[in-house]
Amino acid sequence: MLTFKELASIVHGQVLQQAHNMPVLHLLTDSRKLSQSWGTVFFAIRGKYNNGHKYLAQLYRQGVKTFVVEEGEREALVQQYPEATILQVSDSLEALQKLAAWHRAQFSIPVVGITGSNGKTIVKEWLAQLLSPEELVVKSPRSYNSQLGVPLSVWQISANHTFGVFEAGISQPGEMEKLHSVVQPTLGIFTNVGTAHDEGFSSRRQKVEEKLKLFVGVEKLFYCSDYDALHEAVQAQGIKAFTWSRKKEADVSITATTTAGHRTIVVYTYKGEKQRLALPFTDEASVENALHCLALLLYRGLPLAEIQDRLDRLQPVAMRLEMKEAINGCYLIDDTYNNDLGGLAIALDLLMNQPRRGRRTVILSDLLESGLPEEQLYRQVAGLLQTRGVERLIAIGPTISKYSSLFAVPAAFCDTTAAFLTQFNAGDFRNEVILVKGARVFGFEKIVQAFQQKVHGTVLEVNLDALVHNLNYYRSKLAPDTKLMVMVKAFAYGSGSFEVANLLQFHQVDYLAVAYVDEGVMLREHGISVPIMVMNPSPDSFGKLQQYSLEPEIYSLEQLQAFVAATAGEGQYKIHLKLDTGMHRLGFVHEDFEALFALLQQAPQVQVASAFSHLAGADEALHNDFSQHQIATFRTLAAEVESRLGYAVIKHILNSAGIVRFPEHQLDMVRLGIGLYGVEATGAEQEALRPVSMLKTTVSQVKRIRQGETVGYSRKGIADEDKTIATIAVGYADGYDRRFSNGVGQVLIKGQRCPLIGNVCMDMCMIDVTGVDVKAGDEAVVFGPQLTLVELAKRIGTIPYELLTNVSTRVKRVFFSE
């Protein structure tokens, strides 16, 4: 068992204080994920947007007594944490990697390292399934493939494991050598070469060469030699390879692939023998991923019949945790594709970070193939549930039920999913967050279906990872001391206010802004504590402003007079002064200042938190002179505001477009709006953002019509030839604009653009699917990465804001993290 003294030697740190020599059992880098304090070492990592050193005091109070730090004077740390053992290093992340590399070196098991542009997580998950009959596999949880995720993954290796599968991703040169020392792979898979992270490298060849550093010294590297840049680099570096190819001679030469129903028949030659195999997928990405796995299984000498049997049992891997609205005001975290300790911890972290009212419930199946003795396994599970604040457990499976006495949280136990559904009563679940986490064999998707609200098949999917990417893109443009206000008005531009606000709160934005008081109240009631500015407060809502610690925008003398009257008495209240610099919508002009400051002098309870204005044309170079005039005017007015008040206020004028086009005028704070949601308002840097939302619906019916027949209301759609049309379940009541009627709009089905025919109806519309293999129940994408809001807005002469905010609240939102 590793002790602190050994840890200090491994990472070459300076011991500032040793109050104990506690064993090193658990590695912690995120203060929210503390499961048990005893045996936990917290690595305080200084990141770009967050600093782990801020959480030392909190964790110390929670019982953590071992810290690895970069910052702080010895005397101050010892005085503040007298019972702690503290190790100081130059780089905490590097120390974590050194520790994981040492841990990996204690085990002689074979380990597959996986890298590539796409498919790493899928290949990892499938390999773990395919190898599990004879191996006890340890693998990366989900997509833990970063500089931080890889060492945390490798730390999972224990004496019970016989095989490891870890993925590794990089975004710039110099990173893979560190991951190689951690993973120390004996075998490797390079999935493919694509555009992902191209921006971090000088060329595609450099990116390939950097990724290949993971495979130094491997016994074999498995890859498709049809990727010429990859194949040439492997040969140049002399890496021992096992290749497959559709085009050239290889260890496994694919001679034919044909689709038969939902399967792909692969004919290949291996060791001079022609073989035939069926893959349970038809899409190209899944076929490629499965062929990587096939190559490794062939190399290991598995008989063809055994390989086919294992492939037949493969299932598509759900790549994301989804948060869905459910019955009786509940929220559902859907994680039903597998169940292991690593994945359970991740899902519980997401559950714990939902500050909704009501209890936290977990529906959990047996954990399979953990490699731990049963009692030890479920003792750990019970500990995870208790430390993550779970208030109710519904356990499903004969093994977990056998250890019911280990669970301290209120719990109910069933042997099967069918037994749970038989006794399911919707009234037992109300206003709570429910994590549904189960191994695939338990069929927990049926439980998800029982909980989901009865709504039609149109959904708005919101990619929370893309939202964070966009947030960080704009943050990268800000000076270190520039504050960030993010707009979550209009239901977070249609995306869902609470879910977006919760994510922004975690990523430590300085302010949120909403349009109306009720929006702010809803956020407060769901646990959002970030300062919130309300842009359109009304006098009848001033009481709620005080009650919920909301800060109003004040833009007129009449409004300020009403607010001063409503707040007379004790207390302090923050306001934000809106100044009109030329947009002429709302705000004080200079002529108002005498009356404005006379009134503020008589209201000591009112403090001005910020002064701000709004740019009228920041997104267009045509208006550059006017924008600069507005900024200059604002600077002058804001300086006078501060002079008259006698204290400094936060000054802000830049919006999303302004952040890009006028970085020299960031002042004290900027306001991020539509850019967060994936639309770069100037158009100049759209490629740097990721689409956040995808509006999807389903095909209700498919039919044939003859030339000359008409479609829809007013017979506006006329078939100029025999056609196949499909009716899809989205209409103007869902926010799909009627201007998309009659070929102006298109939707994507199976990757193909299909134009609308006829008028958009209230709840549905018709599309021309002639020549496309479409059936009822197929998915149709209304907008998303391949059919962007920017393009659609141009088609009907509007702006992306309108399309996004128009998506009706009757459309179910599904939030997911990849």
JSON list of C-alpha atoms in Angstrom, two decimals, residues 101-242:
[
{"chain": "A", "resi": 101, "resn": "ALA", "atom": "CA", "xyz": [3.10, 6.19, -14.37]},
{"chain": "A", "resi": 102, "resn": "TRP", "atom": "CA", "xyz": [4.64, 4.65, -11.24]},
{"chain": "A", "resi": 103, "resn": "HIS", "atom": "CA", "xyz": [1.37, 2.85, -10.51]},
{"chain": "A", "resi": 104, "resn": "ARG", "atom": "CA", "xyz": [1.15, 1.48, -14.07]},
{"chain": "A", "resi": 105, "resn": "ALA", "atom": "CA", "xyz": [4.71, 0.14, -13.80]},
{"chain": "A", "resi": 106, "resn": "GLN", "atom": "CA", "xyz": [3.68, -2.07, -10.84]},
{"chain": "A", "resi": 107, "resn": "PHE", "atom": "CA", "xyz": [1.58, -4.27, -13.18]},
{"chain": "A", "resi": 108, "resn": "SER", "atom": "CA", "xyz": [2.80, -6.44, -16.05]},
{"chain": "A", "resi": 109, "resn": "ILE", "atom": "CA", "xyz": [-0.59, -6.88, -17.72]},
{"chain": "A", "resi": 110, "resn": "PRO", "atom": "CA", "xyz": [-1.03, -6.21, -21.45]},
{"chain": "A", "resi": 111, "resn": "VAL", "atom": "CA", "xyz": [-2.42, -2.74, -22.12]},
{"chain": "A", "resi": 112, "resn": "VAL", "atom": "CA", "xyz": [-3.93, -1.40, -25.34]},
{"chain": "A", "resi": 113, "resn": "GLY", "atom": "CA", "xyz": [-3.42, 2.31, -25.92]},
{"chain": "A", "resi": 114, "resn": "ILE", "atom": "CA", "xyz": [-5.88, 3.92, -28.34]},
{"chain": "A", "resi": 115, "resn": "THR", "atom": "CA", "xyz": [-5.61, 7.25, -30.13]},
{"chain": "A", "resi": 116, "resn": "GLY", "atom": "CA", "xyz": [-6.87, 8.81, -33.35]},
{"chain": "A", "resi": 117, "resn": "SER", "atom": "CA", "xyz": [-9.16, 11.60, -34.51]},
{"chain": "A", "resi": 118, "resn": "ASN", "atom": "CA", "xyz": [-12.47, 9.79, -33.95]},
{"chain": "A", "resi": 119, "resn": "GLY", "atom": "CA", "xyz": [-13.82, 6.56, -32.53]},
{"chain": "A", "resi": 120, "resn": "LYS", "atom": "CA", "xyz": [-11.44, 6.16, -29.58]},
{"chain": "A", "resi": 121, "resn": "THR", "atom": "CA", "xyz": [-14.15, 5.73, -26.96]},
{"chain": "A", "resi": 122, "resn": "ILE", "atom": "CA", "xyz": [-16.24, 3.38, -29.11]},
{"chain": "A", "resi": 123, "resn": "VAL", "atom": "CA", "xyz": [-13.27, 1.12, -29.88]},
{"chain": "A", "resi": 124, "resn": "LYS", "atom": "CA", "xyz": [-12.28, 1.12, -26.20]},
{"chain": "A", "resi": 125, "resn": "GLU", "atom": "CA", "xyz": [-15.78, 0.13, -25.06]},
{"chain": "A", "resi": 126, "resn": "TRP", "atom": "CA", "xyz": [-16.13, -2.56, -27.72]},
{"chain": "A", "resi": 127, "resn": "LEU", "atom": "CA", "xyz": [-12.71, -4.04, -27.00]},
{"chain": "A", "resi": 128, "resn": "ALA", "atom": "CA", "xyz": [-13.60, -4.28, -23.34]},
{"chain": "A", "resi": 129, "resn": "GLN", "atom": "CA", "xyz": [-16.77, -6.19, -24.27]},
{"chain": "A", "resi": 130, "resn": "LEU", "atom": "CA", "xyz": [-15.01, -8.42, -26.80]},
{"chain": "A", "resi": 131, "resn": "LEU", "atom": "CA", "xyz": [-12.16, -9.35, -24.47]},
{"chain": "A", "resi": 132, "resn": "SER", "atom": "CA", "xyz": [-14.23, -9.82, -21.32]},
{"chain": "A", "resi": 133, "resn": "PRO", "atom": "CA", "xyz": [-14.97, -13.56, -21.71]},
{"chain": "A", "resi": 134, "resn": "GLU", "atom": "CA", "xyz": [-11.38, -14.45, -20.90]},
{"chain": "A", "resi": 135, "resn": "GLU", "atom": "CA", "xyz": [-9.95, -11.19, -19.52]},
{"chain": "A", "resi": 136, "resn": "LEU", "atom": "CA", "xyz": [-10.81, -8.98, -16.56]},
{"chain": "A", "resi": 137, "resn": "VAL", "atom": "CA", "xyz": [-10.53, -5.60, -18.31]},
{"chain": "A", "resi": 138, "resn": "VAL", "atom": "CA", "xyz": [-9.82, -2.20, -16.76]},
{"chain": "A", "resi": 139, "resn": "LYS", "atom": "CA", "xyz": [-10.63, 0.73, -19.05]},
{"chain": "A", "resi": 140, "resn": "SER", "atom": "CA", "xyz": [-10.93, 4.50, -19.18]},
{"chain": "A", "resi": 141, "resn": "PRO", "atom": "CA", "xyz": [-14.27, 5.73, -17.82]},
{"chain": "A", "resi": 142, "resn": "ARG", "atom": "CA", "xyz": [-16.19, 7.22, -20.76]},
{"chain": "A", "resi": 143, "resn": "SER", "atom": "CA", "xyz": [-13.85, 9.55, -22.68]},
{"chain": "A", "resi": 144, "resn": "TYR", "atom": "CA", "xyz": [-11.21, 10.14, -20.01]},
{"chain": "A", "resi": 145, "resn": "ASN", "atom": "CA", "xyz": [-8.46, 10.69, -22.58]},
{"chain": "A", "resi": 146, "resn": "SER", "atom": "CA", "xyz": [-6.92, 14.03, -21.56]},
{"chain": "A", "resi": 147, "resn": "GLN", "atom": "CA", "xyz": [-3.75, 14.95, -19.68]},
{"chain": "A", "resi": 148, "resn": "LEU", "atom": "CA", "xyz": [-5.85, 14.73, -16.52]},
{"chain": "A", "resi": 149, "resn": "GLY", "atom": "CA", "xyz": [-8.23, 11.91, -17.49]},
{"chain": "A", "resi": 150, "resn": "VAL", "atom": "CA", "xyz": [-5.57, 9.38, -18.52]},
{"chain": "A", "resi": 151, "resn": "PRO", "atom": "CA", "xyz": [-3.73, 9.25, -15.17]},
{"chain": "A", "resi": 152, "resn": "LEU", "atom": "CA", "xyz": [-7.03, 9.01, -13.29]},
{"chain": "A", "resi": 153, "resn": "SER", "atom": "CA", "xyz": [-7.98, 6.11, -15.58]},
{"chain": "A", "resi": 154, "resn": "VAL", "atom": "CA", "xyz": [-4.71, 4.26, -15.12]},
{"chain": "A", "resi": 155, "resn": "TRP", "atom": "CA", "xyz": [-4.93, 4.65, -11.33]},
{"chain": "A", "resi": 156, "resn": "GLN", "atom": "CA", "xyz": [-7.86, 2.18, -11.48]},
{"chain": "A", "resi": 157, "resn": "ILE", "atom": "CA", "xyz": [-5.59, -0.78, -12.29]},
{"chain": "A", "resi": 158, "resn": "SER", "atom": "CA", "xyz": [-5.61, -3.34, -9.49]},
{"chain": "A", "resi": 159, "resn": "ALA", "atom": "CA", "xyz": [-4.16, -6.78, -8.89]},
{"chain": "A", "resi": 160, "resn": "ASN", "atom": "CA", "xyz": [-7.43, -8.36, -10.11]},
{"chain": "A", "resi": 161, "resn": "HIS", "atom": "CA", "xyz": [-7.13, -7.01, -13.64]},
{"chain": "A", "resi": 162, "resn": "THR", "atom": "CA", "xyz": [-5.61, -9.02, -16.46]},
{"chain": "A", "resi": 163, "resn": "PHE", "atom": "CA", "xyz": [-5.94, -6.53, -19.34]},
{"chain": "A", "resi": 164, "resn": "GLY", "atom": "CA", "xyz": [-6.10, -2.74, -19.75]},
{"chain": "A", "resi": 165, "resn": "VAL", "atom": "CA", "xyz": [-7.65, -0.56, -22.46]},
{"chain": "A", "resi": 166, "resn": "PHE", "atom": "CA", "xyz": [-7.01, 3.20, -22.28]},
{"chain": "A", "resi": 167, "resn": "GLU", "atom": "CA", "xyz": [-7.62, 5.98, -24.76]},
{"chain": "A", "resi": 168, "resn": "ALA", "atom": "CA", "xyz": [-5.42, 9.05, -25.15]},
{"chain": "A", "resi": 169, "resn": "GLY", "atom": "CA", "xyz": [-6.15, 12.30, -26.95]},
{"chain": "A", "resi": 170, "resn": "ILE", "atom": "CA", "xyz": [-4.00, 15.36, -27.51]},
{"chain": "A", "resi": 171, "resn": "SER", "atom": "CA", "xyz": [-4.62, 18.83, -28.89]},
{"chain": "A", "resi": 172, "resn": "GLN", "atom": "CA", "xyz": [-1.07, 20.16, -29.30]},
{"chain": "A", "resi": 173, "resn": "PRO", "atom": "CA", "xyz": [2.55, 18.99, -29.64]},
{"chain": "A", "resi": 174, "resn": "GLY", "atom": "CA", "xyz": [4.41, 17.77, -26.58]},
{"chain": "A", "resi": 175, "resn": "GLU", "atom": "CA", "xyz": [1.44, 16.16, -24.85]},
{"chain": "A", "resi": 176, "resn": "MET", "atom": "CA", "xyz": [1.62, 12.53, -26.00]},
{"chain": "A", "resi": 177, "resn": "GLU", "atom": "CA", "xyz": [5.02, 11.79, -24.47]},
{"chain": "A", "resi": 178, "resn": "LYS", "atom": "CA", "xyz": [3.50, 12.44, -21.04]},
{"chain": "A", "resi": 179, "resn": "LEU", "atom": "CA", "xyz": [0.55, 10.14, -21.75]},
{"chain": "A", "resi": 180, "resn": "HIS", "atom": "CA", "xyz": [2.86, 7.42, -23.08]},
{"chain": "A", "resi": 181, "resn": "SER", "atom": "CA", "xyz": [4.72, 7.34, -19.78]},
{"chain": "A", "resi": 182, "resn": "VAL", "atom": "CA", "xyz": [1.40, 6.96, -17.97]},
{"chain": "A", "resi": 183, "resn": "VAL", "atom": "CA", "xyz": [-0.23, 4.30, -20.18]},
{"chain": "A", "resi": 184, "resn": "GLN", "atom": "CA", "xyz": [2.92, 2.35, -21.12]},
{"chain": "A", "resi": 185, "resn": "PRO", "atom": "CA", "xyz": [0.97, 0.41, -23.78]},
{"chain": "A", "resi": 186, "resn": "THR", "atom": "CA", "xyz": [2.04, -3.01, -24.98]},
{"chain": "A", "resi": 187, "resn": "LEU", "atom": "CA", "xyz": [-0.38, -2.87, -27.93]},
{"chain": "A", "resi": 188, "resn": "GLY", "atom": "CA", "xyz": [-1.85, 0.08, -29.81]},
{"chain": "A", "resi": 189, "resn": "ILE", "atom": "CA", "xyz": [-4.74, 1.09, -32.03]},
{"chain": "A", "resi": 190, "resn": "PHE", "atom": "CA", "xyz": [-4.74, 4.23, -34.19]},
{"chain": "A", "resi": 191, "resn": "THR", "atom": "CA", "xyz": [-8.38, 4.65, -35.19]},
{"chain": "A", "resi": 192, "resn": "ASN", "atom": "CA", "xyz": [-8.19, 7.14, -38.05]},
{"chain": "A", "resi": 193, "resn": "VAL", "atom": "CA", "xyz": [-6.87, 10.49, -39.25]},
{"chain": "A", "resi": 194, "resn": "GLY", "atom": "CA", "xyz": [-9.35, 13.36, -39.43]},
{"chain": "A", "resi": 195, "resn": "THR", "atom": "CA", "xyz": [-9.70, 17.08, -38.83]},
{"chain": "A", "resi": 196, "resn": "ALA", "atom": "CA", "xyz": [-10.19, 17.01, -35.04]},
{"chain": "A", "resi": 197, "resn": "HIS", "atom": "CA", "xyz": [-7.66, 19.31, -33.30]},
{"chain": "A", "resi": 198, "resn": "ASP", "atom": "CA", "xyz": [-5.96, 20.24, -36.60]},
{"chain": "A", "resi": 199, "resn": "GLU", "atom": "CA", "xyz": [-5.74, 23.81, -35.30]},
{"chain": "A", "resi": 200, "resn": "GLY", "atom": "CA", "xyz": [-3.24, 22.76, -32.61]},
{"chain": "A", "resi": 201, "resn": "PHE", "atom": "CA", "xyz": [-0.66, 21.49, -35.11]},
{"chain": "A", "resi": 202, "resn": "SER", "atom": "CA", "xyz": [1.31, 23.00, -37.98]},
{"chain": "A", "resi": 203, "resn": "SER", "atom": "CA", "xyz": [0.21, 20.21, -40.35]},
{"chain": "A", "resi": 204, "resn": "ARG", "atom": "CA", "xyz": [-1.75, 16.97, -40.51]},
{"chain": "A", "resi": 205, "resn": "ARG", "atom": "CA", "xyz": [1.55, 15.07, -40.70]},
{"chain": "A", "resi": 206, "resn": "GLN", "atom": "CA", "xyz": [2.80, 16.71, -37.50]},
{"chain": "A", "resi": 207, "resn": "LYS", "atom": "CA", "xyz": [-0.41, 15.71, -35.75]},
{"chain": "A", "resi": 208, "resn": "VAL", "atom": "CA", "xyz": [0.00, 12.07, -36.86]},
{"chain": "A", "resi": 209, "resn": "GLU", "atom": "CA", "xyz": [3.63, 11.99, -35.78]},
{"chain": "A", "resi": 210, "resn": "GLU", "atom": "CA", "xyz": [2.77, 13.45, -32.37]},
{"chain": "A", "resi": 211, "resn": "LYS", "atom": "CA", "xyz": [0.00, 10.89, -31.81]},
{"chain": "A", "resi": 212, "resn": "LEU", "atom": "CA", "xyz": [2.30, 8.03, -32.81]},
{"chain": "A", "resi": 213, "resn": "LYS", "atom": "CA", "xyz": [4.48, 8.85, -29.79]},
{"chain": "A", "resi": 214, "resn": "LEU", "atom": "CA", "xyz": [1.96, 6.87, -27.74]},
{"chain": "A", "resi": 215, "resn": "PHE", "atom": "CA", "xyz": [3.16, 3.66, -29.42]},
{"chain": "A", "resi": 216, "resn": "VAL", "atom": "CA", "xyz": [6.90, 3.78, -28.82]},
{"chain": "A", "resi": 217, "resn": "GLY", "atom": "CA", "xyz": [7.98, 0.22, -28.05]},
{"chain": "A", "resi": 218, "resn": "VAL", "atom": "CA", "xyz": [4.62, -1.50, -28.56]},
{"chain": "A", "resi": 219, "resn": "GLU", "atom": "CA", "xyz": [4.46, -5.12, -29.59]},
{"chain": "A", "resi": 220, "resn": "LYS", "atom": "CA", "xyz": [2.01, -4.27, -32.39]},
{"chain": "A", "resi": 221, "resn": "LEU", "atom": "CA", "xyz": [0.13, -1.22, -33.65]},
{"chain": "A", "resi": 222, "resn": "PHE", "atom": "CA", "xyz": [-3.22, -1.93, -35.31]},
{"chain": "A", "resi": 223, "resn": "TYR", "atom": "CA", "xyz": [-4.50, 0.53, -37.91]},
{"chain": "A", "resi": 224, "resn": "CYS", "atom": "CA", "xyz": [-6.03, 0.92, -41.37]},
{"chain": "A", "resi": 225, "resn": "SER", "atom": "CA", "xyz": [-3.22, 1.45, -43.87]},
{"chain": "A", "resi": 226, "resn": "ASP", "atom": "CA", "xyz": [-5.60, 3.24, -46.26]},
{"chain": "A", "resi": 227, "resn": "TYR", "atom": "CA", "xyz": [-4.81, 6.41, -44.31]},
{"chain": "A", "resi": 228, "resn": "ASP", "atom": "CA", "xyz": [-1.71, 7.23, -46.34]},
{"chain": "A", "resi": 229, "resn": "ALA", "atom": "CA", "xyz": [-0.27, 9.87, -44.00]},
{"chain": "A", "resi": 230, "resn": "LEU", "atom": "CA", "xyz": [-0.56, 7.46, -41.07]},
{"chain": "A", "resi": 231, "resn": "HIS", "atom": "CA", "xyz": [0.85, 4.49, -42.97]},
{"chain": "A", "resi": 232, "resn": "GLU", "atom": "CA", "xyz": [3.86, 6.46, -44.22]},
{"chain": "A", "resi": 233, "resn": "ALA", "atom": "CA", "xyz": [4.60, 7.80, -40.73]},
{"chain": "A", "resi": 234, "resn": "VAL", "atom": "CA", "xyz": [4.38, 4.34, -39.13]},
{"chain": "A", "resi": 235, "resn": "GLN", "atom": "CA", "xyz": [6.74, 2.90, -41.71]},
{"chain": "A", "resi": 236, "resn": "ALA", "atom": "CA", "xyz": [9.15, 5.82, -41.35]},
{"chain": "A", "resi": 237, "resn": "GLN", "atom": "CA", "xyz": [9.30, 5.33, -37.57]},
{"chain": "A", "resi": 238, "resn": "GLY", "atom": "CA", "xyz": [9.69, 1.55, -37.83]},
{"chain": "A", "resi": 239, "resn": "ILE", "atom": "CA", "xyz": [6.79, 0.79, -35.51]},
{"chain": "A", "resi": 240, "resn": "LYS", "atom": "CA", "xyz": [5.78, -2.88, -35.57]},
{"chain": "A", "resi": 241, "resn": "ALA", "atom": "CA", "xyz": [2.39, -2.93, -37.24]},
{"chain": "A", "resi": 242, "resn": "PHE", "atom": "CA", "xyz": [-0.62, -5.12, -37.91]}
]
